[in-house]
Short mmCIF file of C-alpha atoms in Angstrom, two decimals:
data_model
loop_
_atom_site.label_atom_id
_atom_site.label_comp_id
_atom_site.label_asym_id
_atom_site.label_seq_id
_atom_site.Cartn_x
_atom_site.Cartn_y
_atom_site.Cartn_z
CA UNK A 1 0.00 0.00 0.00
CA UNK A 2 1.41 3.40 -0.94
CA UNK A 3 0.25 6.49 0.85
CA UNK A 4 0.27 9.95 -0.71
CA UNK A 5 1.26 13.03 1.27
CA UNK A 6 -0.06 16.25 -0.22
CA UNK A 7 0.34 19.80 0.98
CA UNK A 8 -2.05 22.59 0.13
CA UNK A 9 -1.03 26.18 -0.28
CA UNK A 10 -2.69 29.33 -1.56
CA UNK A 11 -1.09 31.87 -3.83
CA UNK A 12 1.26 34.00 -1.77
CA UNK A 13 1.78 31.32 0.88
CA UNK A 14 5.50 31.41 1.67
CA UNK A 15 8.04 29.60 3.78
CA UNK A 16 7.63 32.35 6.37
CA UNK A 17 4.28 30.87 7.34
CA UNK A 18 3.61 29.73 10.89
CA UNK A 19 5.66 26.78 12.08
CA UNK A 20 3.80 23.67 13.21
CA UNK A 21 6.39 22.19 15.59
CA UNK A 22 4.46 19.31 17.16
CA UNK A 23 1.22 17.38 17.09
CA UNK A 24 -1.65 19.86 17.34
CA UNK A 25 0.61 22.83 16.56
CA UNK A 26 2.66 25.33 18.54
CA UNK A 27 0.00 25.91 21.19
CA UNK A 28 -1.01 22.25 21.46
CA UNK A 29 -4.66 23.02 20.70
CA UNK A 30 -4.71 22.34 16.94
CA UNK A 31 -5.46 25.96 16.04
CA UNK A 32 -3.40 27.87 13.50
CA UNK A 33 -3.17 31.65 13.48
CA UNK A 34 -2.59 31.67 9.70
CA UNK A 35 -5.05 33.66 7.60
CA UNK A 36 -6.38 33.13 4.06
CA UNK A 37 -5.88 29.37 4.04
CA UNK A 38 -7.72 27.36 1.38
CA UNK A 39 -11.16 26.16 2.35
CA UNK A 40 -11.22 23.47 -0.35
CA UNK A 41 -8.79 21.23 -2.12
CA UNK A 42 -8.91 18.19 -4.34
CA UNK A 43 -6.43 16.04 -6.25
CA UNK A 44 -5.64 19.08 -8.42
CA UNK A 45 -6.92 22.18 -6.59
CA UNK A 46 -4.60 24.06 -4.18
CA UNK A 47 -1.95 21.33 -4.37
CA UNK A 48 1.67 22.35 -4.88
CA UNK A 49 3.20 18.85 -4.80
CA UNK A 50 2.55 15.22 -3.85
CA UNK A 51 4.85 12.37 -2.97
CA UNK A 52 4.26 8.67 -2.45
CA UNK A 53 5.32 7.54 1.01
CA UNK A 54 7.10 4.20 1.34
CA UNK A 55 4.58 2.66 3.75
CA UNK A 56 1.33 3.33 5.58
CA UNK A 57 1.31 5.67 8.57
CA UNK A 58 -0.82 7.69 10.98
CA UNK A 59 1.45 10.45 12.23
CA UNK A 60 0.93 14.07 11.31
CA UNK A 61 3.72 16.13 9.76
CA UNK A 62 5.48 18.82 11.75
CA UNK A 63 6.87 21.86 9.96
CA UNK A 64 9.68 24.29 10.72
CA UNK A 65 10.75 26.78 8.07
CA UNK A 66 11.50 24.88 4.87
CA UNK A 67 11.51 21.42 6.53
CA UNK A 68 8.72 18.90 7.01
CA UNK A 69 9.29 16.01 9.41
CA UNK A 70 7.19 12.87 9.34
CA UNK A 71 7.58 9.56 11.17
CA UNK A 72 7.34 6.59 8.85
CA UNK A 73 7.43 2.84 9.48
CA UNK A 74 9.09 0.49 7.03
CA UNK A 75 7.19 -2.57 8.19
CA UNK A 76 8.79 -5.24 5.99
CA UNK A 77 12.27 -4.06 7.04
CA UNK A 78 11.18 -3.77 10.70
CA UNK A 79 12.42 -0.16 10.74
CA UNK A 80 10.97 2.94 12.34
CA UNK A 81 12.11 6.13 10.69
CA UNK A 82 11.90 9.89 10.55
CA UNK A 83 11.63 11.52 7.12
CA UNK A 84 12.80 15.06 6.45
CA UNK A 85 11.23 16.64 3.37
CA UNK A 86 11.84 19.91 1.58
CA UNK A 87 8.68 21.96 2.10
CA UNK A 88 9.02 23.65 -1.29
CA UNK A 89 8.94 20.51 -3.45
CA UNK A 90 8.51 17.39 -1.29
CA UNK A 91 12.00 16.07 -2.02
CA UNK A 92 13.25 13.64 0.63
CA UNK A 93 16.27 15.32 2.23
CA UNK A 94 17.06 12.46 4.61
CA UNK A 95 15.54 9.47 6.37
CA UNK A 96 16.93 8.12 9.67
CA UNK A 97 15.73 5.51 12.06
CA UNK A 98 16.25 2.28 13.88
CA UNK A 99 15.61 -1.39 13.25
CA UNK A 100 13.35 -2.90 15.90
CA UNK A 101 12.58 -6.60 15.67
CA UNK A 102 10.93 -7.30 19.04
CA UNK A 103 7.20 -7.99 18.92
CA UNK A 104 5.19 -4.95 19.97
CA UNK A 105 1.41 -5.03 20.12
CA UNK A 106 -0.51 -2.66 17.86
CA UNK A 107 -3.87 -2.48 16.15
CA UNK A 108 -4.15 -3.25 12.42
CA UNK A 109 -5.31 0.35 11.82
CA UNK A 110 -2.48 1.85 13.89
CA UNK A 111 0.88 1.08 12.29
CA UNK A 112 4.16 1.69 14.09
CA UNK A 113 5.44 5.29 14.07
CA UNK A 114 2.03 6.77 14.79
CA UNK A 115 3.72 9.31 17.06
CA UNK A 116 4.26 12.71 15.44
CA UNK A 117 7.72 14.23 15.84
CA UNK A 118 8.44 17.51 17.66
CA UNK A 119 10.95 20.24 16.85
CA UNK A 120 12.35 23.41 18.38
CA UNK A 121 13.81 24.66 15.10
CA UNK A 122 17.24 23.15 15.76
CA UNK A 123 16.49 19.58 16.81
CA UNK A 124 13.75 17.14 15.93
CA UNK A 125 12.66 14.41 18.33
CA UNK A 126 10.93 11.22 17.23
CA UNK A 127 9.39 8.63 19.54
CA UNK A 128 9.34 5.15 18.00
CA UNK A 129 7.30 3.28 20.62
CA UNK A 130 9.25 0.52 22.34
CA UNK A 131 12.24 1.23 20.06
CA UNK A 132 12.89 4.46 22.00
CA UNK A 133 13.18 8.22 21.57
CA UNK A 134 15.68 9.68 19.10
CA UNK A 135 16.89 13.25 18.60
CA UNK A 136 18.38 14.49 15.32
CA UNK A 137 19.65 17.83 14.11
CA UNK A 138 18.17 19.37 10.96
CA UNK A 139 20.91 17.73 8.85
CA UNK A 140 19.88 14.27 10.09
CA UNK A 141 22.75 13.71 12.51
CA UNK A 142 21.80 11.63 15.56
CA UNK A 143 22.34 13.81 18.64
CA UNK A 144 21.09 11.42 21.32
CA UNK A 145 18.79 8.47 21.91
CA UNK A 146 17.03 6.63 24.74
CA UNK A 147 16.40 3.10 23.60
CA UNK A 148 16.20 1.57 27.08
CA UNK A 149 12.70 2.69 28.07
CA UNK A 150 11.15 -0.78 27.96
CA UNK A 151 8.37 -2.49 26.06
CA UNK A 152 5.11 -0.59 25.55
CA UNK A 153 2.20 -2.96 26.09
CA UNK A 154 -1.07 -1.52 24.85
CA UNK A 155 -3.58 -3.22 22.56
CA UNK A 156 -3.81 -0.18 20.23
CA UNK A 157 -0.05 0.33 20.01
CA UNK A 158 2.03 3.37 20.77
CA UNK A 159 1.04 6.89 19.71
CA UNK A 160 2.45 9.20 22.40
CA UNK A 161 3.92 12.18 20.53
CA UNK A 162 6.78 14.03 22.26
CA UNK A 163 6.47 17.62 23.49
CA UNK A 164 9.51 19.86 23.87
CA UNK A 165 9.48 21.91 27.04
CA UNK A 166 11.78 24.88 27.56
#
C-alpha cells in the first residue's frame, strides 16, 4: 500500500508561514493563526506537490521553516524512521531511524510510528514506541537516543507524541 502526502497552499503562501512544531501545533490546541488558508482542495486544486510515502502511517507532519518532518514505518524491514522533506517541493532530504525486531502489540489500523515528531527549530525528536526516543539535528545527525525505556504494552499500540518543554 502506498500512501500519498499532499500539501495545500494558496497563492502567496510562503516559507515564512507559521511553524507547526508538534502534534496539534505550537499551542497544542490544533489551532493555526494563519489567515487566508484554502477552504477546499482536491487532487488538483490548491496542491503544490505530492509524494508517495514508502509505507502506511498515521502520524501528522510537523513543519519548521522549509523542513517537514514525518515519522514513517518500514514494516517489511522492521524499521521505524523519521523523514525530512523539503517543504518547497517534497524532495526527501534524509531518512533516519532504527531497526526494531521485538514484537510490539498494535492495532491493524495503527501502524508503528504513529507518534508525530516535535521540533524546536534546531532539533527534531521522534518517539518510536518501544524502540525508544531519538533526537536528530536538521541535517539528520543523531544527537542522542534513549532506547532503554522498555516495552510498551497496549492493545492499540504506541502513539504518544513528544512535546519539547523549555
